[in-house]
Coordinates of C-alpha atoms in Angstrom, one line a residue:
M176 CA -207.4 5.3 25.9
K177 CA -205.1 7.8 25.6
H178 CA -202.0 5.9 24.1
T179 CA -204.6 3.9 21.7
F180 CA -205.5 6.0 19.5
P181 CA -201.7 7.4 19.0
I182 CA -200.9 4.1 18.5
L183 CA -203.5 3.0 16.1
L184 CA -202.3 5.8 14.4
L185 CA -198.6 4.9 14.1
L186 CA -200.2 1.7 13.5
G187 CA -201.8 2.9 10.2
S188 CA -199.6 5.3 9.4
F189 CA -196.6 1.9 9.5
G190 CA -199.8 0.2 8.1
A191 CA -200.8 2.7 5.5
L192 CA -196.0 3.7 4.3
A193 CA -196.6 -0.7 3.9
Q194 CA -199.1 -0.5 1.1
T195 CA -197.1 2.1 -0.4
Q196 CA -194.3 0.6 0.0
A197 CA -196.5 -3.1 -1.7
A198 CA -198.3 -0.7 -4.4
E199 CA -194.4 -0.4 -5.7
A200 CA -195.0 -3.7 -7.5
L201 CA -197.0 -1.0 -9.5
A202 CA -194.7 1.2 -10.2
K203 CA -194.4 1.0 -14.0
D204 CA -191.0 0.1 -14.8
A205 CA -189.1 -3.2 -15.7
K206 CA -189.9 -5.6 -13.4
T207 CA -191.1 -8.8 -14.3
L208 CA -193.7 -10.4 -13.0
N209 CA -191.5 -12.5 -10.1
E210 CA -189.6 -8.9 -9.0
R211 CA -192.9 -7.4 -8.6
Y212 CA -194.9 -10.5 -7.1
A213 CA -191.7 -10.2 -4.4
V214 CA -191.7 -6.2 -4.3
M215 CA -195.5 -7.0 -3.5
K216 CA -195.4 -9.7 -1.2
D217 CA -191.8 -7.9 0.8
K218 CA -193.3 -5.0 1.2
S219 CA -196.3 -6.1 2.7
E220 CA -198.0 -6.3 6.1
T221 CA -197.5 -9.3 8.3
F222 CA -200.8 -10.3 10.3
N223 CA -200.8 -13.6 12.5
E224 CA -198.8 -14.8 9.5
Y225 CA -201.4 -13.1 6.9
K226 CA -199.9 -11.1 4.5
V227 CA -202.9 -8.7 4.4
I228 CA -202.6 -6.1 -0.1
K229 CA -205.0 -4.5 -0.6
E230 CA -207.7 -5.1 -3.1
Y231 CA -206.6 -1.8 -5.0
I232 CA -202.7 -3.7 -5.4
L233 CA -204.4 -6.5 -6.0
D234 CA -206.0 -6.2 -8.7
G235 CA -203.8 -3.9 -10.5
M236 CA -201.1 -7.2 -10.0
W237 CA -203.7 -8.7 -12.1
K238 CA -204.6 -6.4 -14.3
L239 CA -200.7 -5.9 -14.8
T240 CA -201.1 -10.1 -15.2
T241 CA -203.6 -10.2 -17.9
D242 CA -201.6 -7.6 -20.1
S243 CA -198.4 -9.6 -19.6
I244 CA -200.0 -12.9 -20.6
K245 CA -202.5 -10.7 -23.2
K246 CA -198.7 -9.4 -24.3
V247 CA -197.0 -12.9 -23.9
H248 CA -200.1 -13.6 -26.5
R249 CA -199.7 -10.9 -28.9
D250 CA -196.0 -11.6 -29.6
L251 CA -196.7 -15.5 -29.9
A252 CA -198.8 -14.4 -32.6
E253 CA -196.6 -12.0 -34.3
A254 CA -193.6 -15.0 -34.1
R255 CA -195.7 -17.9 -35.3
A256 CA -197.3 -15.3 -38.5
G257 CA -193.1 -14.6 -38.9
A258 CA -192.3 -17.3 -38.8
A259 CA -195.2 -18.0 -41.3
Q260 CA -193.7 -16.3 -43.7
L261 CA -190.0 -16.9 -43.8
Q262 CA -190.5 -19.8 -44.2
M263 CA -193.0 -18.3 -47.1
K264 CA -189.8 -17.5 -48.1
L265 CA -187.7 -20.5 -47.0
D266 CA -189.8 -22.7 -49.1
G267 CA -190.1 -20.6 -51.9
A268 CA -185.8 -19.6 -51.1
L269 CA -186.2 -23.9 -51.0
A270 CA -188.1 -23.8 -55.2
A271 CA -185.8 -21.1 -56.4
V272 CA -182.5 -24.2 -55.2
K273 CA -184.7 -26.8 -57.1
A274 CA -185.0 -25.7 -59.5
K275 CA -181.2 -24.7 -60.0
E276 CA -180.1 -27.3 -59.1
N277 CA -182.9 -29.2 -61.5
S278 CA -180.7 -26.7 -64.3
M279 CA -177.3 -27.7 -63.6
E280 CA -178.0 -31.2 -63.5
E281 CA -179.4 -30.7 -67.4
V282 CA -176.6 -28.7 -68.3
E283 CA -174.8 -30.8 -66.6
H284 CA -176.7 -33.5 -68.6
A285 CA -176.1 -31.7 -71.3
A286 CA -172.2 -31.0 -71.3
T287 CA -172.1 -35.2 -70.6
H288 CA -174.4 -36.5 -73.2
I289 CA -174.5 -36.1 -77.0
S290 CA -177.7 -37.8 -78.7
V291 CA -177.3 -39.1 -81.6
L292 CA -180.9 -40.6 -83.9
G293 CA -182.7 -40.3 -80.9
M294 CA -180.6 -42.1 -78.6
D295 CA -178.7 -40.6 -75.5
F296 CA -175.0 -41.2 -74.9
G297 CA -172.5 -40.3 -72.9
K298 CA -169.9 -38.2 -74.2
G299 CA -166.9 -40.7 -73.4
F300 CA -167.9 -43.5 -74.8
F301 CA -169.7 -41.7 -78.3
I302 CA -166.5 -40.6 -78.4
G303 CA -165.1 -44.3 -78.3
L304 CA -167.9 -45.8 -80.0
V305 CA -166.7 -43.2 -82.7
G306 CA -163.1 -43.9 -82.0
F307 CA -164.0 -47.7 -82.8
V308 CA -165.9 -47.3 -86.0
L309 CA -162.7 -44.9 -87.3
L310 CA -160.6 -47.1 -86.9
G311 CA -162.8 -50.4 -88.1
M312 CA -162.0 -48.4 -91.2
V313 CA -158.7 -47.4 -91.0
V314 CA -158.1 -51.9 -90.7
L315 CA -160.7 -52.1 -93.9
M316 CA -159.7 -49.2 -95.6
G317 CA -156.2 -51.7 -94.7
L318 CA -157.4 -54.8 -95.9
V319 CA -158.8 -53.8 -99.2
G320 CA -156.5 -51.9 -100.1
G321 CA -154.2 -54.8 -99.8
R322 CA -156.4 -57.1 -101.1
L323 CA -156.5 -54.9 -104.2
K324 CA -152.5 -54.7 -104.4
M325 CA -152.6 -59.1 -104.4
V326 CA -155.8 -58.6 -106.2
Y327 CA -153.2 -55.3 -108.9
Q328 CA -149.9 -57.4 -108.7
S329 CA -152.4 -61.1 -110.1
L330 CA -153.2 -58.6 -113.1
R331 CA -150.3 -57.4 -114.1
E332 CA -148.5 -60.5 -114.1
K333 CA -150.6 -62.6 -115.1
I334 CA -150.7 -59.9 -117.7
E335 CA -146.9 -60.5 -118.0
M336 CA -146.9 -63.3 -119.0
E337 CA -150.3 -63.4 -121.7
D338 CA -148.0 -61.1 -122.9
L339 CA -144.6 -63.6 -122.6
I340 CA -147.1 -66.4 -123.8
N341 CA -148.5 -64.0 -127.0
K342 CA -144.7 -63.7 -127.8
E343 CA -143.7 -67.2 -127.9
F344 CA -146.9 -68.0 -129.7
E345 CA -145.9 -65.1 -132.5
N346 CA -141.6 -66.7 -132.5
Y347 CA -143.9 -70.2 -132.9
K348 CA -145.9 -69.2 -135.5
R349 CA -143.2 -67.1 -137.5
K350 CA -140.8 -69.7 -137.1
A351 CA -142.8 -71.9 -138.0
L352 CA -144.2 -70.6 -141.4
D353 CA -139.9 -68.6 -142.0
K354 CA -139.8 -73.4 -141.9
Q355 CA -142.8 -74.0 -143.9
M356 CA -142.4 -71.4 -146.1
K357 CA -138.3 -73.3 -146.2
L358 CA -139.7 -76.2 -146.7
S359 CA -142.1 -74.9 -149.6
R360 CA -139.5 -73.1 -151.9
E361 CA -137.9 -76.7 -150.2
L362 CA -140.6 -79.1 -152.1
Q363 CA -139.7 -76.0 -155.2
N364 CA -137.0 -76.9 -155.0
E365 CA -137.5 -80.8 -155.3
R366 CA -140.6 -80.4 -158.1
N367 CA -138.3 -77.9 -160.0
K368 CA -135.6 -80.9 -160.2
M369 CA -138.0 -83.6 -160.6
A370 CA -140.2 -82.2 -163.7
E371 CA -136.5 -81.0 -165.1
M372 CA -135.4 -84.7 -164.2
R373 CA -138.0 -86.0 -166.4
S374 CA -138.3 -83.2 -168.9
A375 CA -134.5 -84.3 -169.8

């Protein structure tokens, strides 16, 4: 028995040393749960292939685990809240971009289209239509001008023809009048001669 007490004392101190080494798993440092579990398992004493871990170390590991789970849940809730805020900001930004796109479409439509008499035309089509109408008006004015020129020329020819006919008629009237006067004189001369012959 003499030797039993020192052996038990030695085993007890070795067990206490092993348990204090296992308590390193509860130390406040930056180790993960897996690393703490590995330290606890490695530093615990073994008895017949079983690991002997003191209850306060298991309680400490349980508290660390639940605290870690709570922290993960808290971080997850914060991340979800942050994601919700970011989603709201993103939705707001997307709405602003959509509004700007609509505004740009309206500006682009206004820049490329023109409204005349309530009808919407593309500017290219409207310019072509106006050009076609103006060209039609120029052609129509050319045709009307040509027709007026022909009518004016025909009218001038008719006036010249009428003047020529009037001159010829005046000449004919004058000649006929001269002839009539000449015949009247000759007739008067003949009457005078016959009257002289009767009186003689």
